[in-house]
Each structure stands twice: as structure tokens, then as C-alpha cells.
Amino acid sequence: MNNNRSFNNTENISLATTEIFLSYNARFWILLLFDIPSVACALFVLFCILIDRKLRSNIKNHVLVIILLLGIGSQLIDVPFYLNFIVHSSVVPSKPSTCLLWWFVNIGMYDGGVIFMAWTAFERHIIVFHEQWISTRKRRIIIHYFPMFFLILYIFIYYIYAIYYFPCENTYDYTLPFCNEFPCYTYDPIMGIWDWIADITSPTFLEVLLSVAFIF
């Protein structure tokens, strides 16, 4: 417990130090000016895919739709929360539910995007080099739809449990962005290591490896 507190204090000092590099006004306008066109572009691409039957039925676009939805969720919740923090110099409203939602979006949706980027890199190899694996409806259900459905369930079930229900005590510091940066499950020796290896490191490594392999 003392080690966790020491680590938390170190994180807080580090986070507070990084806060001085840019003024609040500069950070606010940079984020706002980039977030608005980013949301508009994401919604436009999503709209184009969904209204066009040919694009909508193309399996190459299905993962793209999921990644766009995860990204839009982050853009519409995570960024506005941070902008609100910049304006008030604290988390508003200052209550645990705000922090939990912020963590879920900032960590869960971001890591979900990383996982689906890795799946996209893997599925690209199937589409290009093993198209016969998805040549029938049954094969598409097994190879294409089922893995996506499983990953969606995994991401939401895992992060809802980890952030909202995991039996540990969160520390909420409303004077810092993200309410103290990390939820308590990340300090658990099992949940924390699993999250780091299975949800962050491995998908990132696989995405890079598969993308490089595709080039060569």
C-alpha cells in the first residue's frame, strides 16, 4: 500500500510538472481547434460509409466503423472533459462518477482502438492473401464477424468491470487532469499486468509487426 501511495505521489508530481509547459489558454485553443475538425471528419467518413450500401457491406470497412465510433466517443467525452478542466482548473463536476466515466473513455476506448487496429492489421492479411477464408457467408461469420463481436464484448466488459467494479479503492484528485491519472485496478499485480500486456503492448507490437510484414 505504501509503495502504491509513493508511486501515486510520484505520478502526481510528474503530472503537475508537465502542466507548466503550455499555458491554459494555449492548450485550450489547440485542443478545441483540432478536436472540432477531427469530429467533423470522423462523422463525415462514418456517414459516407453508412449511407452507401456498397461501402457498408464491404467487410474492409466494418472495423473502420468500429474504430471511428471509439474515436468519436473519445473526442466527444475525453477532450471536452479536459477542456472543462482547463477552464475551471479542476474536474467539474467534482464527483467520482465523472472520474470513472473519464477513465472509461480515456483508457477503455483508447485501448479498444489499439486492439482493433491490431485486428485490422491481421485481417488485412486474410483479405489479401487468404480471401478463400471469407468466401462464404459461414466463413465470414466465423472469421470476420465473430472475432469483432468478441473483441467488442471483451473491451466493454473488461473495462466496465475494471473501472467500475474491481474491488479496490480509487483515489480521486479533482485538482489534476483525469482525477489522478489512473484507476486503482492498474496497480493490481494481475489486472494491471494483464491490461498492460494484453491490451496495450501486445496489440501495438502485433500491429507494427503485421504492418511491416505486409509491406515485405
Coordinates of C-alpha atoms in Angstrom, one line a residue:
M1 CA 0.0 0.0 0.0
N2 CA 2.8 2.4 0.9
N3 CA 4.5 1.6 -2.4
N4 CA 1.3 2.4 -4.3
R5 CA 0.9 5.7 -2.4
S6 CA 4.5 6.6 -3.2
F7 CA 4.0 5.7 -6.8
N8 CA 0.8 7.8 -6.9
N9 CA 2.6 10.8 -5.3
T10 CA 5.4 10.5 -7.9
E11 CA 2.8 10.4 -10.7
N12 CA 1.1 13.4 -9.3
I13 CA 4.3 15.4 -9.1
S14 CA 5.3 14.3 -12.6
L15 CA 1.8 15.3 -14.0
A16 CA 1.8 18.6 -12.2
T17 CA 5.3 19.4 -13.6
T18 CA 4.1 18.8 -17.2
E19 CA 1.2 21.2 -16.6
I20 CA 3.5 24.2 -16.7
F21 CA 4.9 23.7 -20.2
L22 CA 1.9 25.3 -22.0
S23 CA -0.4 28.0 -20.7
Y24 CA -4.0 27.0 -20.1
N25 CA -5.2 29.3 -22.9
A26 CA -2.8 27.7 -25.4
R27 CA -3.8 24.2 -24.5
F28 CA -7.5 25.0 -24.6
W29 CA -7.4 26.6 -28.1
I30 CA -5.1 23.9 -29.5
L31 CA -7.3 21.1 -28.3
L32 CA -10.5 22.9 -29.4
L33 CA -9.3 23.9 -32.9
F34 CA -8.1 20.3 -33.6
D35 CA -11.0 18.5 -32.0
I36 CA -13.8 20.2 -33.9
P37 CA -12.5 19.4 -37.4
S38 CA -11.5 15.9 -36.2
V39 CA -15.0 15.1 -35.0
A40 CA -16.4 16.6 -38.2
C41 CA -14.2 14.5 -40.4
A42 CA -14.9 11.3 -38.4
L43 CA -18.6 11.9 -38.6
F44 CA -18.4 12.6 -42.3
V45 CA -16.5 9.4 -43.1
L46 CA -18.9 7.4 -40.9
F47 CA -21.9 9.0 -42.7
C48 CA -20.4 8.2 -46.1
I49 CA -19.9 4.6 -45.2
L50 CA -23.3 4.0 -43.6
I51 CA -25.4 5.6 -46.3
D52 CA -23.7 3.8 -49.2
R53 CA -24.8 0.2 -49.3
K54 CA -21.7 -0.9 -51.2
L55 CA -19.3 0.7 -48.7
R56 CA -21.5 -0.5 -45.8
S57 CA -21.4 -4.1 -47.0
N58 CA -17.7 -4.2 -47.7
I59 CA -16.0 -6.1 -44.9
K60 CA -12.9 -3.9 -45.2
N61 CA -14.9 -1.0 -43.7
H62 CA -16.5 -2.8 -40.8
V63 CA -13.5 -2.5 -38.4
L64 CA -13.1 1.1 -39.7
V65 CA -16.6 1.9 -38.5
I66 CA -15.8 0.5 -35.0
I67 CA -12.6 2.5 -34.8
L68 CA -14.4 5.6 -35.8
L69 CA -17.1 5.1 -33.2
L70 CA -14.5 4.6 -30.5
G71 CA -12.6 7.6 -31.6
I72 CA -15.7 9.8 -31.7
G73 CA -16.6 8.7 -28.2
S74 CA -13.2 9.8 -27.1
Q75 CA -13.4 13.1 -29.0
L76 CA -16.9 13.9 -27.6
I77 CA -16.2 13.0 -24.0
D78 CA -12.5 12.8 -23.2
V79 CA -11.4 16.1 -24.9
P80 CA -14.4 18.1 -23.6
F81 CA -13.7 16.9 -20.1
Y82 CA -10.1 18.1 -20.4
L83 CA -11.2 21.4 -21.9
N84 CA -13.6 21.8 -18.9
F85 CA -10.7 21.0 -16.6
I86 CA -8.6 23.7 -18.2
V87 CA -11.4 26.3 -17.8
H88 CA -12.1 25.5 -14.2
S89 CA -8.6 24.3 -13.1
S90 CA -10.3 21.3 -11.6
V91 CA -12.5 18.4 -12.5
V92 CA -16.1 19.6 -12.8
P93 CA -18.5 18.2 -11.6
S94 CA -16.1 17.1 -8.8
K95 CA -17.6 13.6 -8.1
P96 CA -16.5 10.0 -8.6
S97 CA -18.9 9.3 -11.4
T98 CA -17.2 12.0 -13.5
C99 CA -13.8 10.4 -12.9
L100 CA -15.0 6.9 -13.6
L101 CA -16.6 7.9 -16.9
W102 CA -13.4 9.9 -17.9
W103 CA -11.2 6.9 -17.1
F104 CA -13.5 4.5 -19.1
V105 CA -13.4 6.7 -22.2
N106 CA -9.7 7.8 -21.9
I107 CA -8.4 4.3 -21.1
G108 CA -11.1 1.8 -22.3
M109 CA -12.0 3.4 -25.6
Y110 CA -8.4 4.3 -26.4
D111 CA -7.1 0.7 -25.7
G112 CA -10.1 -0.6 -27.6
G113 CA -8.9 1.4 -30.6
V114 CA -5.4 -0.1 -30.2
I115 CA -6.9 -3.6 -30.1
F116 CA -8.9 -3.1 -33.2
M117 CA -6.0 -1.6 -35.0
A118 CA -4.1 -4.8 -34.4
W119 CA -7.1 -6.8 -35.6
T120 CA -7.3 -4.6 -38.7
A121 CA -3.6 -5.4 -39.5
F122 CA -4.3 -9.1 -39.0
E123 CA -7.5 -9.2 -41.1
R124 CA -5.7 -7.3 -43.9
H125 CA -3.5 -10.3 -44.4
I126 CA -6.6 -12.6 -44.6
I127 CA -8.4 -10.3 -47.1
V128 CA -5.3 -10.0 -49.4
F129 CA -3.6 -13.4 -49.1
H130 CA -6.3 -15.8 -47.9
E131 CA -9.6 -14.5 -49.4
Q132 CA -10.9 -18.0 -49.6
W133 CA -11.2 -18.0 -45.8
I134 CA -14.1 -15.5 -46.1
S135 CA -15.5 -16.6 -49.4
T136 CA -18.8 -17.9 -48.0
R137 CA -21.3 -16.5 -45.5
K138 CA -20.5 -19.1 -42.9
R139 CA -16.8 -18.4 -43.2
R140 CA -17.3 -14.7 -42.9
I141 CA -19.3 -15.2 -39.7
I142 CA -16.6 -17.3 -38.2
I143 CA -13.5 -15.4 -39.4
H144 CA -14.8 -11.9 -39.7
Y145 CA -18.0 -11.2 -37.6
F146 CA -17.4 -13.4 -34.6
P147 CA -13.9 -12.0 -33.7
M148 CA -15.2 -8.4 -34.0
F149 CA -18.2 -9.2 -31.8
F150 CA -15.9 -11.0 -29.3
L151 CA -13.5 -8.1 -29.1
I152 CA -16.3 -5.5 -28.6
L153 CA -17.7 -7.6 -25.8
Y154 CA -14.3 -8.1 -24.3
I155 CA -13.4 -4.4 -24.4
F156 CA -16.6 -3.2 -22.8
I157 CA -17.0 -6.0 -20.2
Y158 CA -13.3 -5.8 -19.2
Y159 CA -13.1 -2.1 -18.7
I160 CA -16.5 -1.7 -17.2
Y161 CA -15.6 -4.3 -14.6
A162 CA -12.0 -3.0 -14.1
I163 CA -13.0 0.7 -13.7
Y164 CA -16.4 0.4 -12.0
Y165 CA -16.5 -2.9 -10.1
F166 CA -13.0 -4.1 -9.4
P167 CA -12.6 -4.4 -5.6
C168 CA -10.0 -1.7 -4.9
E169 CA -10.2 1.9 -3.6
N170 CA -9.7 4.7 -6.2
T171 CA -8.1 8.0 -5.3
Y172 CA -9.8 10.9 -6.8
D173 CA -7.8 14.1 -7.1
Y174 CA -10.0 16.7 -8.7
T175 CA -7.2 19.2 -8.9
L176 CA -5.4 17.0 -11.6
P177 CA -6.5 16.0 -15.1
F178 CA -8.0 12.6 -15.2
C179 CA -8.7 12.7 -11.5
N180 CA -5.2 11.3 -10.5
E181 CA -4.4 9.8 -13.9
F182 CA -5.0 6.1 -13.3
P183 CA -7.8 4.0 -11.7
C184 CA -6.8 1.7 -8.9
Y185 CA -7.0 -1.6 -10.9
T186 CA -3.9 -0.6 -12.8
Y187 CA -1.8 -1.0 -9.6
D188 CA -3.1 -4.6 -9.1
P189 CA -0.4 -7.1 -9.9
I190 CA -2.8 -9.3 -12.0
M191 CA -5.2 -6.8 -13.6
G192 CA -2.5 -4.2 -14.1
I193 CA -0.1 -6.5 -15.8
W194 CA -2.8 -8.2 -17.9
D195 CA -4.0 -4.8 -19.1
W196 CA -0.5 -3.6 -20.0
I197 CA 0.4 -6.8 -21.8
A198 CA -2.9 -8.0 -23.4
D199 CA -4.5 -4.6 -24.1
I200 CA -1.6 -2.3 -24.9
T201 CA 1.8 -3.9 -25.5
S202 CA 0.7 -7.0 -27.5
P203 CA -1.7 -5.2 -29.8
T204 CA 0.8 -2.5 -30.5
F205 CA 3.6 -5.0 -31.2
L206 CA 1.3 -7.1 -33.4
E207 CA 0.1 -4.1 -35.4
V208 CA 3.6 -3.0 -36.1
L209 CA 4.8 -6.5 -36.9
L210 CA 1.9 -7.3 -39.2
S211 CA 2.0 -4.0 -41.0
V212 CA 5.7 -4.3 -41.7
A213 CA 5.2 -8.0 -42.8
F214 CA 2.5 -6.8 -45.2
I215 CA 4.9 -4.4 -46.8
F216 CA 7.6 -7.0 -47.3

